[in-house]
Tab-separated table of C-alpha atoms in Angstrom:
chain	number	residue	atom	x	y	z
A	1322	MET	CA	-0.016	-0.002	0.007
A	1323	THR	CA	1.323	3.437	-0.864
A	1324	GLU	CA	1.812	5.738	2.060
A	1325	ALA	CA	1.307	8.961	0.128
A	1326	ARG	CA	-2.292	9.976	-0.493
A	1327	TYR	CA	-2.822	12.094	-3.542
A	1328	PRO	CA	-5.857	14.382	-3.901
A	1329	GLN	CA	-8.740	12.965	-5.932
A	1330	CYS	CA	-11.759	14.542	-7.562
A	1331	ARG	CA	-14.798	13.319	-9.383
A	1332	ILE	CA	-16.643	15.039	-12.275
A	1333	VAL	CA	-20.369	14.227	-12.213
A	1334	PRO	CA	-22.308	15.824	-15.055
A	1335	LEU	CA	-26.040	16.210	-14.831
A	1336	ARG	CA	-26.523	14.063	-17.961
A	1337	ILE	CA	-24.853	10.848	-19.005
A	1338	LEU	CA	-22.393	11.743	-21.799
A	1339	GLY	CA	-22.376	10.671	-25.457
A	1340	PRO	CA	-19.098	9.535	-26.933
A	1341	ASP	CA	-18.347	12.919	-28.546
A	1342	THR	CA	-18.611	14.916	-25.385
A	1343	ALA	CA	-16.791	12.149	-23.447
A	1344	GLU	CA	-13.951	12.405	-25.951
A	1345	ARG	CA	-13.754	16.183	-25.533
A	1346	LEU	CA	-13.893	15.913	-21.780
A	1347	LEU	CA	-11.230	13.222	-21.588
A	1348	ASN	CA	-8.897	15.107	-23.912
A	1349	ALA	CA	-9.366	18.330	-21.970
A	1350	VAL	CA	-8.849	16.697	-18.634
A	1351	ALA	CA	-6.164	14.217	-19.501
A	1352	GLY	CA	-4.219	17.085	-21.261
A	1353	ILE	CA	-3.668	18.779	-17.892
A	1354	SER	CA	-0.320	17.876	-16.446
A	1355	GLY	CA	-0.370	16.544	-12.946
A	1356	ILE	CA	-2.963	13.852	-13.402
A	1357	ARG	CA	-1.811	10.443	-12.149
A	1358	ARG	CA	-4.808	8.231	-12.845
A	1359	LEU	CA	-8.223	8.584	-14.479
A	1360	MET	CA	-11.221	6.325	-14.173
A	1361	ILE	CA	-14.446	6.269	-16.201
A	1362	ASN	CA	-17.659	5.038	-14.659
A	1363	GLY	CA	-21.051	4.618	-16.141
A	1364	PRO	CA	-23.705	2.059	-17.163
A	1365	SER	CA	-22.396	-0.784	-19.250
A	1366	LEU	CA	-22.903	-1.069	-23.026
A	1367	PRO	CA	-22.173	-4.702	-23.818
A	1368	ALA	CA	-21.345	-5.797	-27.351
A	1369	THR	CA	-23.909	-8.634	-27.144
A	1370	VAL	CA	-27.296	-8.800	-25.415
A	1371	PRO	CA	-26.358	-10.110	-21.963
A	1372	TYR	CA	-29.677	-11.701	-20.960
A	1373	GLY	CA	-33.333	-12.045	-21.935
A	1374	PRO	CA	-34.821	-13.847	-24.939
A	1375	ALA	CA	-32.369	-12.090	-27.330
A	1376	ARG	CA	-29.303	-13.192	-25.274
A	1377	GLY	CA	-26.084	-13.516	-27.327
A	1378	LYS	CA	-27.411	-11.439	-30.259
A	1379	PRO	CA	-25.266	-8.514	-31.328
A	1380	ASN	CA	-26.150	-5.197	-29.649
A	1381	PRO	CA	-25.383	-2.327	-32.061
A	1382	ASN	CA	-25.199	0.867	-30.050
A	1383	THR	CA	-24.072	4.312	-31.314
A	1384	ASN	CA	-22.832	5.217	-27.801
A	1385	ARG	CA	-20.274	2.379	-27.792
A	1386	ARG	CA	-17.376	3.343	-30.063
A	1387	THR	CA	-13.642	3.868	-29.936
A	1388	ILE	CA	-12.600	7.369	-28.974
A	1389	THR	CA	-9.161	8.940	-29.277
A	1390	VAL	CA	-7.573	10.486	-26.157
A	1391	GLY	CA	-4.247	12.085	-27.086
A	1392	ASP	CA	-2.720	9.561	-29.473
A	1393	THR	CA	-4.319	6.624	-27.729
A	1394	GLU	CA	-7.473	4.845	-28.837
A	1395	VAL	CA	-9.795	3.993	-26.024
A	1396	GLU	CA	-12.658	1.593	-26.565
A	1397	LEU	CA	-15.696	2.769	-24.593
A	1398	ARG	CA	-17.445	-0.049	-22.802
A	1399	VAL	CA	-19.735	2.183	-20.776
A	1400	GLN	CA	-21.681	5.336	-21.351
A	1401	VAL	CA	-19.637	7.849	-19.454
A	1402	GLY	CA	-21.510	9.047	-16.367
A	1403	MET	CA	-18.596	9.977	-14.135
A	1404	LEU	CA	-14.881	10.708	-14.339
A	1405	THR	CA	-12.610	10.223	-11.307
A	1406	ALA	CA	-9.147	11.674	-11.329
A	1407	GLU	CA	-6.155	11.314	-9.007
A	1408	VAL	CA	-3.924	14.358	-9.182
A	1409	THR	CA	-0.537	15.334	-7.843
A	1410	ASP	CA	-1.723	18.465	-5.955
A	1411	ALA	CA	-4.831	20.506	-5.367
A	1412	SER	CA	-3.985	23.121	-7.937
A	1413	VAL	CA	-4.598	20.610	-10.657
A	1414	ILE	CA	-8.229	20.260	-9.460
A	1415	ALA	CA	-8.701	23.979	-10.119
A	1416	GLN	CA	-7.475	23.464	-13.660
A	1417	ILE	CA	-9.887	20.530	-14.085
A	1418	ARG	CA	-12.685	22.824	-12.956
A	1419	ARG	CA	-11.800	25.386	-15.550
A	1420	ALA	CA	-11.714	22.706	-18.296
A	1421	CYS	CA	-15.133	21.433	-17.221
A	1422	ASP	CA	-16.635	24.957	-17.196
A	1423	ASP	CA	-15.664	25.216	-20.852
A	1424	ILE	CA	-17.250	21.859	-21.756
A	1425	PHE	CA	-20.437	21.723	-19.763
A	1426	THR	CA	-22.334	24.718	-21.121
A	1427	LYS	CA	-25.694	23.062	-21.970
A	1428	PHE	CA	-26.067	21.324	-18.612
A	1429	SER	CA	-24.330	21.576	-15.245
A	1430	TYR	CA	-21.943	19.332	-13.474
A	1431	GLN	CA	-20.555	18.715	-10.021
A	1432	LEU	CA	-16.892	18.526	-9.104
A	1433	GLN	CA	-16.456	16.575	-5.904
A	1434	GLU	CA	-13.286	16.304	-3.950
A	1435	GLY	CA	-12.526	13.304	-1.679
A	1436	GLN	CA	-11.141	9.752	-1.774
A	1437	PHE	CA	-12.840	7.780	-4.541
A	1438	MET	CA	-10.340	5.110	-5.575
A	1439	LYS	CA	-9.378	1.955	-3.680
A	1440	THR	CA	-6.451	2.417	-1.285
A	1441	GLN	CA	-5.473	-1.256	-0.930
A	1442	ALA	CA	-5.992	-4.518	-2.751
A	1443	THR	CA	-9.049	-6.453	-1.841
A	1444	LEU	CA	-9.436	-10.265	-1.872
A	1445	THR	CA	-10.764	-10.081	-5.418
A	1446	ASP	CA	-7.684	-8.075	-6.499
A	1447	TYR	CA	-5.402	-10.557	-4.738
A	1448	ALA	CA	-7.054	-13.439	-6.579
A	1449	LYS	CA	-6.633	-11.719	-9.897
A	1450	TYR	CA	-3.274	-9.990	-9.667
A	1451	GLY	CA	-1.446	-11.956	-6.939
A	1452	PRO	CA	0.625	-10.479	-4.043
A	1453	ASP	CA	3.005	-8.326	-6.027
A	1454	VAL	CA	0.541	-6.107	-7.758
A	1455	ASP	CA	1.407	-2.577	-8.891
A	1456	GLU	CA	-0.658	-0.372	-6.489
A	1457	THR	CA	-1.440	2.117	-9.213
A	1458	PHE	CA	-3.511	-0.524	-11.117
A	1459	ILE	CA	-5.685	-1.404	-8.161
A	1460	GLY	CA	-9.340	-0.408	-8.554
A	1461	LEU	CA	-8.979	1.033	-12.018
A	1462	VAL	CA	-10.644	-1.915	-13.898
A	1463	ASP	CA	-13.437	-4.229	-12.987
A	1464	PRO	CA	-11.572	-7.294	-11.618
A	1465	ARG	CA	-13.809	-9.548	-13.698
A	1466	ARG	CA	-12.606	-8.077	-16.936
A	1467	LYS	CA	-9.608	-9.351	-18.930
A	1468	GLU	CA	-8.610	-5.964	-20.237
A	1469	THR	CA	-5.974	-3.906	-18.511
A	1470	PRO	CA	-6.063	-0.129	-17.948
A	1471	VAL	CA	-5.169	2.065	-20.943
A	1472	ILE	CA	-1.930	4.012	-20.850
A	1473	LEU	CA	-2.632	7.373	-22.374
A	1474	GLN	CA	0.145	8.633	-24.677
A	1475	GLY	CA	0.906	11.740	-26.708
A	1476	LEU	CA	-0.655	14.261	-24.325
A	1477	HIS	CA	2.346	16.207	-23.005
B	242	MET	CA	-76.512	8.034	-3.054
B	243	ALA	CA	-74.374	6.625	-5.813
B	244	TYR	CA	-70.719	5.976	-4.899
B	245	THR	CA	-68.172	8.155	-6.640
B	246	PRO	CA	-64.613	6.882	-6.471
B	247	GLN	CA	-62.005	9.413	-5.410
B	248	TYR	CA	-59.036	7.500	-6.947
B	249	GLY	CA	-56.545	9.268	-4.772
B	250	PRO	CA	-55.769	12.183	-2.453
B	251	GLY	CA	-53.900	15.392	-3.194
B	252	THR	CA	-54.322	18.866	-4.519
B	253	SER	CA	-51.205	19.136	-6.690
B	254	ILE	CA	-51.007	18.691	-10.442
B	255	VAL	CA	-49.361	15.324	-9.948
B	256	ALA	CA	-52.274	14.085	-7.885
B	257	GLU	CA	-54.718	15.372	-10.483
B	258	ASN	CA	-52.869	13.578	-13.305
B	259	ARG	CA	-52.852	10.380	-11.278
B	260	ARG	CA	-56.629	10.586	-10.791
B	261	ASN	CA	-57.191	11.425	-14.443
B	262	GLN	CA	-55.232	8.370	-15.628
B	263	MET	CA	-57.098	6.142	-13.297
B	264	ASN	CA	-60.563	7.469	-13.972
B	265	PRO	CA	-62.024	5.480	-16.879
B	266	ASN	CA	-64.573	8.219	-17.525
B	267	HIS	CA	-61.720	10.627	-18.220
B	268	ASP	CA	-60.673	10.653	-21.894
B	269	LEU	CA	-56.897	10.459	-22.136
B	270	GLU	CA	-55.570	13.057	-24.488
B	271	LYS	CA	-54.369	11.574	-27.744
B	272	ILE	CA	-50.942	12.944	-28.595
B	273	ARG	CA	-49.608	10.861	-31.484
B	274	ASP	CA	-50.578	8.313	-34.146
B	275	VAL	CA	-48.890	4.973	-34.262
B	276	THR	CA	-50.215	2.315	-36.640
B	277	ASP	CA	-51.371	-1.160	-35.565
B	278	GLU	CA	-48.523	-2.650	-37.604
B	279	ASP	CA	-45.945	-0.517	-35.806
B	280	ILE	CA	-47.215	-1.646	-32.434
B	281	VAL	CA	-47.153	-5.292	-33.594
B	282	MET	CA	-43.561	-4.830	-34.749
B	283	VAL	CA	-42.271	-3.313	-31.519
B	284	LEU	CA	-44.138	-5.884	-29.372
B	285	GLY	CA	-42.354	-8.546	-31.399
B	286	HIS	CA	-44.731	-11.401	-30.573
B	287	ARG	CA	-45.921	-12.151	-34.091
B	288	ALA	CA	-45.138	-11.029	-37.626
B	289	PRO	CA	-47.319	-8.102	-38.751
B	290	GLY	CA	-50.292	-9.398	-40.794
B	291	SER	CA	-49.973	-12.996	-39.604
B	292	ALA	CA	-52.800	-14.821	-37.927
B	293	TYR	CA	-52.997	-14.853	-34.163
B	294	PRO	CA	-51.542	-18.144	-32.867
B	295	THR	CA	-53.990	-19.748	-30.432
B	296	ALA	CA	-53.626	-21.407	-27.096
B	297	HIS	CA	-56.963	-23.157	-27.240
B	298	PRO	CA	-59.898	-23.428	-29.716
B	299	PRO	CA	-62.309	-20.443	-29.838
B	300	LEU	CA	-64.821	-20.547	-26.985
B	301	ALA	CA	-67.713	-20.892	-29.431
B	302	GLU	CA	-66.298	-24.162	-30.708
B	303	GLN	CA	-65.630	-25.813	-27.371
B	304	GLN	CA	-67.892	-27.176	-24.771
B	305	GLU	CA	-67.950	-24.896	-21.763
B	306	PRO	CA	-68.487	-26.404	-18.316
B	307	ASP	CA	-71.616	-25.292	-16.505
B	308	CYS	CA	-70.108	-22.507	-14.394
B	309	PRO	CA	-71.973	-19.525	-12.968
B	310	MET	CA	-68.843	-17.304	-13.240
B	311	ARG	CA	-68.583	-17.993	-17.005
B	312	LYS	CA	-72.160	-16.968	-17.410
B	313	LEU	CA	-71.557	-13.767	-15.466
B	314	VAL	CA	-68.306	-12.630	-17.085
B	315	THR	CA	-68.240	-11.754	-20.760
B	316	PRO	CA	-64.976	-12.917	-22.372
B	317	THR	CA	-62.761	-10.322	-24.104
B	318	GLU	CA	-62.230	-10.643	-27.855
B	319	GLY	CA	-58.895	-12.300	-27.312
B	320	ALA	CA	-60.249	-14.836	-24.876
B	321	LYS	CA	-63.184	-15.616	-27.225
B	322	ALA	CA	-60.768	-16.391	-30.033
B	323	GLY	CA	-58.418	-18.409	-27.775
B	324	ASP	CA	-55.362	-16.164	-28.299
B	325	ARG	CA	-52.055	-16.760	-26.511
B	326	VAL	CA	-51.232	-14.629	-23.508
B	327	ARG	CA	-48.526	-12.104	-24.347
B	328	TYR	CA	-47.016	-9.050	-22.642
B	329	VAL	CA	-45.964	-5.478	-23.004
B	330	GLN	CA	-43.540	-3.872	-20.566
B	331	PHE	CA	-42.817	-0.217	-20.041
B	332	ALA	CA	-39.843	1.383	-18.303
B	333	ASP	CA	-40.594	4.894	-16.992
B	334	SER	CA	-37.891	7.408	-16.115
B	335	MET	CA	-38.127	9.089	-12.715
B	336	PHE	CA	-37.451	12.371	-14.396
B	337	ASN	CA	-41.067	13.384	-14.892
B	338	ALA	CA	-42.178	10.491	-17.060
B	339	PRO	CA	-45.969	10.858	-17.588
B	340	SER	CA	-46.771	7.481	-15.995
B	341	GLN	CA	-45.016	5.368	-13.375
B	342	PRO	CA	-45.182	1.641	-12.675
B	343	TYR	CA	-47.689	1.643	-9.794
B	344	GLN	CA	-49.731	4.341	-11.528
B	345	ARG	CA	-49.800	2.229	-14.710
B	346	THR	CA	-51.119	-0.764	-12.811
B	347	TYR	CA	-53.834	1.334	-11.098
B	348	ALA	CA	-54.824	2.951	-14.389
B	349	GLU	CA	-54.916	-0.325	-16.305
B	350	MET	CA	-56.944	-2.118	-13.665
B	351	TYR	CA	-59.564	0.641	-13.920
B	352	ARG	CA	-59.512	0.883	-17.710
B	353	PHE	CA	-58.760	-2.564	-19.167
B	354	ARG	CA	-60.297	-6.033	-18.829
B	355	GLY	CA	-58.655	-9.483	-18.642
B	356	ILE	CA	-55.185	-8.217	-17.664
B	357	ASP	CA	-52.493	-9.443	-15.321
B	358	PRO	CA	-50.152	-6.603	-14.425
B	359	GLY	CA	-46.813	-7.038	-12.683
B	360	THR	CA	-45.406	-3.951	-10.947
B	361	LEU	CA	-41.763	-3.352	-10.161
B	362	SER	CA	-39.790	-0.291	-9.116
B	363	GLY	CA	-38.795	0.861	-12.572
B	364	ARG	CA	-40.875	-1.162	-14.966
B	365	GLN	CA	-44.374	-2.509	-15.265
B	366	ILE	CA	-45.452	-5.507	-17.281
B	367	VAL	CA	-48.959	-6.303	-18.272
B	368	GLU	CA	-50.001	-9.672	-19.676
B	369	CYS	CA	-53.251	-10.452	-21.493
B	370	ARG	CA	-54.619	-12.060	-24.627
B	371	GLU	CA	-52.660	-11.025	-27.729
B	372	ARG	CA	-55.301	-9.071	-29.634
B	373	ASP	CA	-56.405	-7.279	-26.509
B	374	LEU	CA	-52.812	-6.515	-25.725
B	375	GLU	CA	-52.277	-4.824	-29.012
B	376	GLN	CA	-55.243	-2.511	-28.490
B	377	TYR	CA	-54.132	-1.690	-24.928
B	378	ALA	CA	-50.529	-1.105	-25.984
B	379	LYS	CA	-51.726	1.241	-28.788
B	380	LEU	CA	-53.715	3.291	-26.327
B	381	LEU	CA	-50.834	3.409	-23.882
B	382	VAL	CA	-48.471	4.647	-26.563
B	383	GLU	CA	-50.723	7.069	-28.345
B	384	THR	CA	-52.030	8.957	-25.336
B	385	GLU	CA	-50.622	11.220	-22.667
B	386	MET	CA	-49.387	8.205	-20.685
B	387	PHE	CA	-46.382	7.977	-23.009
B	388	ASP	CA	-43.418	10.185	-23.786
B	389	PRO	CA	-41.050	8.913	-26.529
B	390	ALA	CA	-37.868	9.985	-24.612
B	391	LEU	CA	-38.778	9.077	-21.047
B	392	VAL	CA	-40.934	5.981	-21.470
B	393	SER	CA	-39.918	2.998	-23.495
B	394	MET	CA	-41.186	-0.452	-24.272
B	395	ARG	CA	-38.624	-2.883	-22.931
B	396	GLY	CA	-39.291	-6.626	-22.659
B	397	ALA	CA	-35.885	-7.354	-21.124
B	398	THR	CA	-32.752	-5.475	-20.008
B	399	VAL	CA	-34.810	-2.558	-18.708
B	400	HIS	CA	-32.174	-0.797	-16.580
B	401	GLY	CA	-32.402	3.037	-16.865
B	402	HIS	CA	-35.389	4.416	-15.011
B	403	SER	CA	-33.366	5.821	-12.128
B	404	LEU	CA	-30.346	6.915	-14.086
B	405	ARG	CA	-29.525	10.398	-15.245
B	406	LEU	CA	-30.815	11.080	-18.723
B	407	SER	CA	-28.544	10.943	-21.733
B	408	GLU	CA	-27.208	14.159	-23.182
B	409	ASP	CA	-29.996	14.171	-25.819
B	410	GLY	CA	-32.656	13.788	-23.122
B	411	MET	CA	-33.333	10.118	-23.721
B	412	GLN	CA	-33.678	7.585	-20.928
B	413	PHE	CA	-30.623	5.302	-20.794
B	414	ASP	CA	-31.109	2.006	-22.568
B	415	MET	CA	-28.292	-0.508	-22.706
B	416	LEU	CA	-29.822	-2.058	-25.864
B	417	GLN	CA	-30.625	1.349	-27.443
B	418	ARG	CA	-34.041	0.183	-28.704
B	419	CYS	CA	-35.000	3.667	-29.733
B	420	VAL	CA	-32.881	6.487	-31.018
B	421	LEU	CA	-33.457	10.163	-31.357
B	422	SER	CA	-33.014	10.891	-35.047
B	423	ASP	CA	-31.717	14.141	-36.526
B	424	ASP	CA	-35.264	15.411	-37.309
B	425	GLY	CA	-36.090	15.155	-33.605
B	426	VAL	CA	-38.326	12.118	-33.881
B	427	VAL	CA	-37.804	9.054	-31.700
B	428	LYS	CA	-37.582	5.884	-33.690
B	429	TYR	CA	-37.573	2.287	-32.518
B	430	VAL	CA	-34.861	0.297	-34.254
B	431	LYS	CA	-35.255	-2.804	-32.137
B	432	ASP	CA	-38.268	-4.622	-30.802
B	433	GLN	CA	-39.092	-4.944	-27.070
B	434	ILE	CA	-36.441	-7.584	-26.351
B	435	GLY	CA	-33.652	-6.058	-28.544
B	436	VAL	CA	-34.011	-7.849	-31.870
B	437	PRO	CA	-33.373	-5.394	-34.736
B	438	LEU	CA	-36.504	-4.415	-36.669
B	439	ASP	CA	-36.827	-4.645	-40.477
B	440	ARG	CA	-37.708	-0.952	-40.599
B	441	GLU	CA	-37.702	1.917	-38.108
B	442	VAL	CA	-40.864	2.645	-36.174
B	443	ALA	CA	-41.421	6.353	-35.434
B	444	VAL	CA	-43.221	7.202	-32.162
B	445	GLY	CA	-43.143	10.982	-32.386
B	446	LYS	CA	-41.122	13.828	-30.906
B	447	PRO	CA	-40.273	13.943	-27.209
B	448	MET	CA	-42.536	16.313	-25.236
B	449	ASP	CA	-41.001	19.490	-23.886
B	450	GLU	CA	-40.042	20.052	-20.219
B	451	GLU	CA	-43.086	22.186	-19.489
B	452	TRP	CA	-45.530	19.590	-20.790
B	453	LEU	CA	-43.760	16.864	-18.902
B	454	LYS	CA	-43.999	18.801	-15.659
B	455	ALA	CA	-47.670	19.474	-16.204
B	456	HIS	CA	-48.479	15.829	-17.075
B	457	SER	CA	-46.121	13.982	-14.660
B	458	THR	CA	-47.443	11.438	-12.136
B	459	ILE	CA	-44.267	11.361	-10.066
B	460	PHE	CA	-43.281	13.756	-7.272
B	461	HIS	CA	-39.745	14.988	-7.792
B	462	SER	CA	-38.367	17.831	-5.717
B	463	LEU	CA	-35.553	18.666	-8.197
B	464	VAL	CA	-37.271	18.582	-11.642
B	465	GLY	CA	-40.974	18.665	-10.854
B	466	THR	CA	-43.449	18.996	-8.000
B	467	ALA	CA	-42.090	18.277	-4.529
B	468	TYR	CA	-44.069	15.762	-2.521
B	469	ARG	CA	-43.981	17.921	0.600
B	470	ASP	CA	-45.701	20.719	-1.321
B	471	ASP	CA	-48.879	18.594	-1.491
B	472	LYS	CA	-50.082	18.919	2.089
B	473	GLU	CA	-53.150	16.718	1.511
B	474	TYR	CA	-51.088	13.856	0.098
B	475	VAL	CA	-48.691	14.050	3.068
B	476	GLU	CA	-51.530	14.144	5.536
B	477	TYR	CA	-53.054	11.029	3.809
B	478	ILE	CA	-49.811	9.060	3.829
B	479	VAL	CA	-49.095	10.004	7.442
B	480	ARG	CA	-52.559	8.702	8.397
B	481	VAL	CA	-51.997	5.447	6.515
B	482	HIS	CA	-48.578	4.984	8.220
B	483	THR	CA	-49.937	5.882	11.638
B	484	LEU	CA	-52.856	3.453	11.375
B	485	ARG	CA	-50.608	0.679	10.082
B	486	THR	CA	-48.121	1.161	12.912
B	487	LYS	CA	-50.809	1.292	15.578
B	488	TYR	CA	-52.791	-1.583	14.052
B	489	GLY	CA	-51.550	-4.106	16.539
B	490	PHE	CA	-52.703	-1.840	19.413
B	491	MET	CA	-56.359	-1.594	18.222
B	492	PRO	CA	-56.151	1.879	16.657
B	493	LYS	CA	-58.784	4.465	17.338
B	494	GLU	CA	-58.860	7.706	15.442
B	495	GLU	CA	-58.933	10.759	17.621
C-alpha cells in the first residue's frame, strides 16, 4: 500500500455523456499535467445482449465506439457518467474545474473532492493480480474483466 | 346516493394527473398516431399481418363447463378467439415520465379487462390475450401516458429508469431500442427484447419540459413538483402509516 495519498476529484455531469462529449472531456482533462490516474464510470454497453430472450445477439449501439484521447485509442465499454481523477496536488483540481466549465455549457456538473479510488488490494484483486501487484493499477478496472487499464500517450 | 370513487388524495397537479389516468370516464388526451402494424412490430410477438396463434380453440367451438362465473363474465375478444397470453412492458424514467409503474397498474386495472399486471420499481409489465394487448398497448403509446424519450417499451434489459438522462434527453437503454433521429423524432430500431426491426418505427417527438412537468405522475423535488408541497397527500400518507403502525394496538382515530 502506498503511504502517500494524492488528492482525488470526481466530475459528475447532470446528464450521461455521449461519446463525442466524453472524448472532448477526456482530452481536456487528460491534457492537464499533474494527473496520475483517471477512471471512467457509467452504465455498461455490452457488445452482445447479456440476458433475456435475445441473449447472445449483437447489440449495435451508437454510444459504444472507440474514442481517441491524445494519441491513444480508448474503446468505450460504458456510457460515461462519471470521471474520477487522481492528481498530484490541489492546484490541478482547479485546472480541471476550468476545463469542465468550458465543456459543460448546456447542462451543469458537479466537481467533488474526496477519496474515490481503492487504497489497498481487496481479496478479489489478490485473486486476480497476486501478491506483487502494482498499486497504481488497483481499482482501475473491474476485476472480472480481462482488459488492462489504458496507458494514455501523446498528451504532454 | 351513488358511490363516486375518489381514486386518490392530493391537490397538486401530480395528484390530479394520477386521478385522471385512473378514472375510466376521463378521456386520455391523444398525442400521437402509431399504426397497428408498428405496435405489432415493437411488441415482437408475431409477424405483422400474420394470424393470431392460439392457445386453445375459440370458446364458441368448445364445450364450456356449466359454471356460474362464466355466465356472469363476458370474455374479451382475445379470450373468445383463444389467443395466446402475451405481454408489454414499459420502463418509466423518474425524471417526470408521464406515468409510473404503480400508476400504470392502477390505471390499467380501472380501464382494461382481462389483464394481469406485474409492478416493479422501474418497470411495469402487463399480460393479456394477444389481440387485446395490441389494443391496450396502442392506447398506452398514443395517449398522454407515453413520452417517446422518457418511457420505453422494454421486454428485457430494462435498466435506466433511475439513471440520469442521456445528453440528448433520452432515458438510458443498454440495448438502445429507440434512437433520437436528426429530425427530432424518436424511432424504434429494435423490438421490445432487442432484436433489430426490419424498418424503423417512429413514435413521435419527445414532449417538452413544461408539458412533462404538467403531465407527470411522479413527485420529484428537483425537476418537478415536490411531494412535501402537496399537504393533503402528506396528511393522507401520514394517516396510513400511523394506522398501520398502531394496528396491533387496536387503533382508534382521535
